């Protein structure tokens, strides 16, 4: 689901927390050595997300925030900030030579590095590890 998170509304925050968990506490963020990706450039997106992005002369950017049960992809359109909430069970990531394609349900976003490719690769590795750990916990030891 995509939420307008520009304004701090309790009902939206509660919905997001129910889907992907509350944000990590400060100490846990330090233990994980960060929970956010660097800024990435959006190359293309599904029609729903593309409708929220502005495709004029300025490139579009996004970043990813890790949560206990999923991720939130943050992006801006004009003065509004949006969060695309993807539970780990619905998250798929495909990597090509220079880009990553992130899927959640029927929507997707294709991104590429903006600055440091090694940092982005490291973050994606961390994201996939967190997803694997979560899915293993949910599935149980017999799976």
PDB file of C-alpha atoms in Angstrom:
ATOM      1  CA  UNK A   1       0.000   0.000   0.000  1.00  0.00           C
ATOM      2  CA  UNK A   2       1.096   3.537  -0.659  1.00  0.00           C
ATOM      3  CA  UNK A   3       0.490   6.150   2.022  1.00  0.00           C
ATOM      4  CA  UNK A   4       0.892   9.906   2.057  1.00  0.00           C
ATOM      5  CA  UNK A   5       3.163  10.304   5.081  1.00  0.00           C
ATOM      6  CA  UNK A   6       3.752  14.040   4.754  1.00  0.00           C
ATOM      7  CA  UNK A   7       1.602  14.754   7.800  1.00  0.00           C
ATOM      8  CA  UNK A   8       1.890  12.853  11.057  1.00  0.00           C
ATOM      9  CA  UNK A   9      -1.545  11.185  11.234  1.00  0.00           C
ATOM     10  CA  UNK A  10      -2.032   8.599  13.938  1.00  0.00           C
ATOM     11  CA  UNK A  11      -4.362   6.336  11.929  1.00  0.00           C
ATOM     12  CA  UNK A  12      -1.902   6.109   9.008  1.00  0.00           C
ATOM     13  CA  UNK A  13       1.017   5.498  11.363  1.00  0.00           C
ATOM     14  CA  UNK A  14      -0.966   2.734  13.107  1.00  0.00           C
ATOM     15  CA  UNK A  15      -1.805   1.061   9.763  1.00  0.00           C
ATOM     16  CA  UNK A  16       1.838   1.130   8.686  1.00  0.00           C
ATOM     17  CA  UNK A  17       3.008  -0.226  12.049  1.00  0.00           C
ATOM     18  CA  UNK A  18       0.447  -3.051  11.826  1.00  0.00           C
ATOM     19  CA  UNK A  19       1.724  -4.048   8.373  1.00  0.00           C
ATOM     20  CA  UNK A  20       5.509  -3.853   8.806  1.00  0.00           C
ATOM     21  CA  UNK A  21       6.133  -3.184  12.497  1.00  0.00           C
ATOM     22  CA  UNK A  22       7.198  -0.102  14.411  1.00  0.00           C
ATOM     23  CA  UNK A  23      10.448   1.650  13.464  1.00  0.00           C
ATOM     24  CA  UNK A  24      13.537   0.205  15.104  1.00  0.00           C
ATOM     25  CA  UNK A  25      14.604   1.943  18.342  1.00  0.00           C
ATOM     26  CA  UNK A  26      17.720   4.054  18.277  1.00  0.00           C
ATOM     27  CA  UNK A  27      19.978   1.437  19.895  1.00  0.00           C
ATOM     28  CA  UNK A  28      18.825  -1.273  17.467  1.00  0.00           C
ATOM     29  CA  UNK A  29      19.573   1.044  14.535  1.00  0.00           C
ATOM     30  CA  UNK A  30      23.145   1.337  15.775  1.00  0.00           C
ATOM     31  CA  UNK A  31      23.453  -2.449  16.269  1.00  0.00           C
ATOM     32  CA  UNK A  32      22.267  -3.026  12.706  1.00  0.00           C
ATOM     33  CA  UNK A  33      24.690  -0.357  11.439  1.00  0.00           C
ATOM     34  CA  UNK A  34      21.875   1.603   9.895  1.00  0.00           C
ATOM     35  CA  UNK A  35      18.412   0.729   8.651  1.00  0.00           C
ATOM     36  CA  UNK A  36      18.175   3.019   5.635  1.00  0.00           C
ATOM     37  CA  UNK A  37      19.519   2.861   2.119  1.00  0.00           C
ATOM     38  CA  UNK A  38      21.341   5.623   0.365  1.00  0.00           C
ATOM     39  CA  UNK A  39      19.399   7.778  -2.062  1.00  0.00           C
ATOM     40  CA  UNK A  40      18.602   5.870  -5.259  1.00  0.00           C
ATOM     41  CA  UNK A  41      17.447   7.119  -8.643  1.00  0.00           C
ATOM     42  CA  UNK A  42      14.103   5.827  -9.919  1.00  0.00           C
ATOM     43  CA  UNK A  43      14.407   4.606 -13.512  1.00  0.00           C
ATOM     44  CA  UNK A  44      10.868   3.309 -14.000  1.00  0.00           C
ATOM     45  CA  UNK A  45       7.863   2.301 -11.949  1.00  0.00           C
ATOM     46  CA  UNK A  46       4.476   0.621 -12.166  1.00  0.00           C
ATOM     47  CA  UNK A  47       1.606   2.883 -13.300  1.00  0.00           C
ATOM     48  CA  UNK A  48       0.308   3.439  -9.750  1.00  0.00           C
ATOM     49  CA  UNK A  49       3.682   4.672  -8.479  1.00  0.00           C
ATOM     50  CA  UNK A  50       4.523   6.431 -11.719  1.00  0.00           C
ATOM     51  CA  UNK A  51       1.369   8.522 -11.282  1.00  0.00           C
ATOM     52  CA  UNK A  52       2.808   9.861  -8.008  1.00  0.00           C
ATOM     53  CA  UNK A  53       6.234  10.650  -9.417  1.00  0.00           C
ATOM     54  CA  UNK A  54       6.936  13.718 -11.460  1.00  0.00           C
ATOM     55  CA  UNK A  55       8.646  12.969 -14.744  1.00  0.00           C
ATOM     56  CA  UNK A  56       9.818  16.372 -15.853  1.00  0.00           C
ATOM     57  CA  UNK A  57      13.397  17.605 -16.041  1.00  0.00           C
ATOM     58  CA  UNK A  58      14.266  16.482 -12.514  1.00  0.00           C
ATOM     59  CA  UNK A  59      15.220  12.882 -11.744  1.00  0.00           C
ATOM     60  CA  UNK A  60      13.162  11.040  -9.127  1.00  0.00           C
ATOM     61  CA  UNK A  61      14.760   9.610  -6.020  1.00  0.00           C
ATOM     62  CA  UNK A  62      13.779   7.179  -3.298  1.00  0.00           C
ATOM     63  CA  UNK A  63      15.265   5.371  -0.342  1.00  0.00           C
ATOM     64  CA  UNK A  64      14.356   2.244   1.619  1.00  0.00           C
ATOM     65  CA  UNK A  65      13.805   1.917   5.355  1.00  0.00           C
ATOM     66  CA  UNK A  66      14.033  -1.473   7.068  1.00  0.00           C
ATOM     67  CA  UNK A  67      11.331  -2.398   9.565  1.00  0.00           C
ATOM     68  CA  UNK A  68      10.929  -5.591  11.644  1.00  0.00           C
ATOM     69  CA  UNK A  69       8.272  -7.117   9.331  1.00  0.00           C
ATOM     70  CA  UNK A  70       8.953  -5.369   6.017  1.00  0.00           C
ATOM     71  CA  UNK A  71      10.273  -2.278   4.280  1.00  0.00           C
ATOM     72  CA  UNK A  72       9.037   1.190   3.434  1.00  0.00           C
ATOM     73  CA  UNK A  73      10.141   2.838   0.209  1.00  0.00           C
ATOM     74  CA  UNK A  74      10.115   6.628   0.628  1.00  0.00           C
ATOM     75  CA  UNK A  75       9.743   8.987  -2.328  1.00  0.00           C
ATOM     76  CA  UNK A  76       8.570  12.541  -2.900  1.00  0.00           C
ATOM     77  CA  UNK A  77       6.230  14.180  -5.339  1.00  0.00           C
ATOM     78  CA  UNK A  78       6.363  17.980  -5.219  1.00  0.00           C
ATOM     79  CA  UNK A  79       5.921  18.838  -1.527  1.00  0.00           C
ATOM     80  CA  UNK A  80       4.346  15.498  -0.550  1.00  0.00           C
ATOM     81  CA  UNK A  81       6.191  12.494   0.882  1.00  0.00           C
ATOM     82  CA  UNK A  82       4.896   8.992   0.174  1.00  0.00           C
ATOM     83  CA  UNK A  83       5.708   5.658   1.755  1.00  0.00           C
ATOM     84  CA  UNK A  84       5.207   2.406  -0.126  1.00  0.00           C
ATOM     85  CA  UNK A  85       4.776  -0.279   2.517  1.00  0.00           C
ATOM     86  CA  UNK A  86       5.869  -3.814   1.555  1.00  0.00           C
ATOM     87  CA  UNK A  87       5.675  -6.695   4.067  1.00  0.00           C
ATOM     88  CA  UNK A  88       8.559  -9.169   3.718  1.00  0.00           C
ATOM     89  CA  UNK A  89       6.143 -11.906   2.612  1.00  0.00           C
ATOM     90  CA  UNK A  90       5.207  -9.829  -0.462  1.00  0.00           C
ATOM     91  CA  UNK A  91       8.679  -8.437  -1.237  1.00  0.00           C
ATOM     92  CA  UNK A  92      10.699  -9.570  -4.249  1.00  0.00           C
ATOM     93  CA  UNK A  93      13.951  -8.039  -5.464  1.00  0.00           C
ATOM     94  CA  UNK A  94      15.613  -8.695  -8.807  1.00  0.00           C
ATOM     95  CA  UNK A  95      19.079  -7.454  -9.633  1.00  0.00           C
ATOM     96  CA  UNK A  96      20.500  -6.708 -13.048  1.00  0.00           C
ATOM     97  CA  UNK A  97      23.922  -5.296 -13.873  1.00  0.00           C
ATOM     98  CA  UNK A  98      23.223  -1.705 -12.883  1.00  0.00           C
ATOM     99  CA  UNK A  99      19.763  -1.710 -11.290  1.00  0.00           C
ATOM    100  CA  UNK A 100      17.390  -3.334  -8.840  1.00  0.00           C
ATOM    101  CA  UNK A 101      13.713  -4.027  -9.459  1.00  0.00           C
ATOM    102  CA  UNK A 102      11.668  -4.085  -6.237  1.00  0.00           C
ATOM    103  CA  UNK A 103       8.235  -5.731  -6.297  1.00  0.00           C
ATOM    104  CA  UNK A 104       5.450  -5.642  -3.754  1.00  0.00           C
ATOM    105  CA  UNK A 105       2.167  -7.226  -4.867  1.00  0.00           C
ATOM    106  CA  UNK A 106       1.486  -5.883  -8.384  1.00  0.00           C
ATOM    107  CA  UNK A 107       3.538  -2.683  -8.048  1.00  0.00           C
ATOM    108  CA  UNK A 108       7.226  -2.312  -8.755  1.00  0.00           C
ATOM    109  CA  UNK A 109       9.952   0.274  -8.881  1.00  0.00           C
ATOM    110  CA  UNK A 110      13.266   0.016 -10.752  1.00  0.00           C
ATOM    111  CA  UNK A 111      16.145   1.871  -9.134  1.00  0.00           C
ATOM    112  CA  UNK A 112      19.835   2.389  -9.695  1.00  0.00           C
ATOM    113  CA  UNK A 113      22.676   3.697  -7.575  1.00  0.00           C
ATOM    114  CA  UNK A 114      23.054   7.415  -7.315  1.00  0.00           C
ATOM    115  CA  UNK A 115      26.470   7.585  -5.654  1.00  0.00           C
ATOM    116  CA  UNK A 116      28.089   4.461  -4.238  1.00  0.00           C
ATOM    117  CA  UNK A 117      27.242   1.114  -5.811  1.00  0.00           C
ATOM    118  CA  UNK A 118      29.044  -0.834  -3.077  1.00  0.00           C
ATOM    119  CA  UNK A 119      26.925   0.783  -0.359  1.00  0.00           C
ATOM    120  CA  UNK A 120      23.728  -0.036  -2.244  1.00  0.00           C
ATOM    121  CA  UNK A 121      24.838  -3.642  -2.783  1.00  0.00           C
ATOM    122  CA  UNK A 122      25.638  -3.938   0.926  1.00  0.00           C
ATOM    123  CA  UNK A 123      22.261  -2.547   1.909  1.00  0.00           C
ATOM    124  CA  UNK A 124      20.405  -4.896  -0.458  1.00  0.00           C
ATOM    125  CA  UNK A 125      22.349  -7.825   1.015  1.00  0.00           C
ATOM    126  CA  UNK A 126      21.313  -6.695   4.513  1.00  0.00           C
ATOM    127  CA  UNK A 127      17.688  -6.326   3.374  1.00  0.00           C
ATOM    128  CA  UNK A 128      17.607  -9.838   1.896  1.00  0.00           C
ATOM    129  CA  UNK A 129      19.188 -11.240   5.082  1.00  0.00           C
ATOM    130  CA  UNK A 130      16.583  -9.502   7.286  1.00  0.00           C
ATOM    131  CA  UNK A 131      13.813 -10.838   5.017  1.00  0.00           C
ATOM    132  CA  UNK A 132      15.181 -14.393   5.199  1.00  0.00           C
ATOM    133  CA  UNK A 133      15.466 -14.273   9.006  1.00  0.00           C
ATOM    134  CA  UNK A 134      11.913 -12.936   9.343  1.00  0.00           C
ATOM    135  CA  UNK A 135      10.409 -15.490   6.949  1.00  0.00           C
ATOM    136  CA  UNK A 136      12.233 -18.324   8.727  1.00  0.00           C
ATOM    137  CA  UNK A 137      10.870 -17.143  12.094  1.00  0.00           C
ATOM    138  CA  UNK A 138       7.328 -16.958  10.709  1.00  0.00           C
ATOM    139  CA  UNK A 139       7.543 -20.342   8.957  1.00  0.00           C
ATOM    140  CA  UNK A 140       8.866 -22.077  12.054  1.00  0.00           C
ATOM    141  CA  UNK A 141      11.711 -24.578  12.527  1.00  0.00           C
ATOM    142  CA  UNK A 142      10.062 -27.416  10.539  1.00  0.00           C
ATOM    143  CA  UNK A 143       9.959 -25.519   7.263  1.00  0.00           C
TER     144      UNK A 143
END
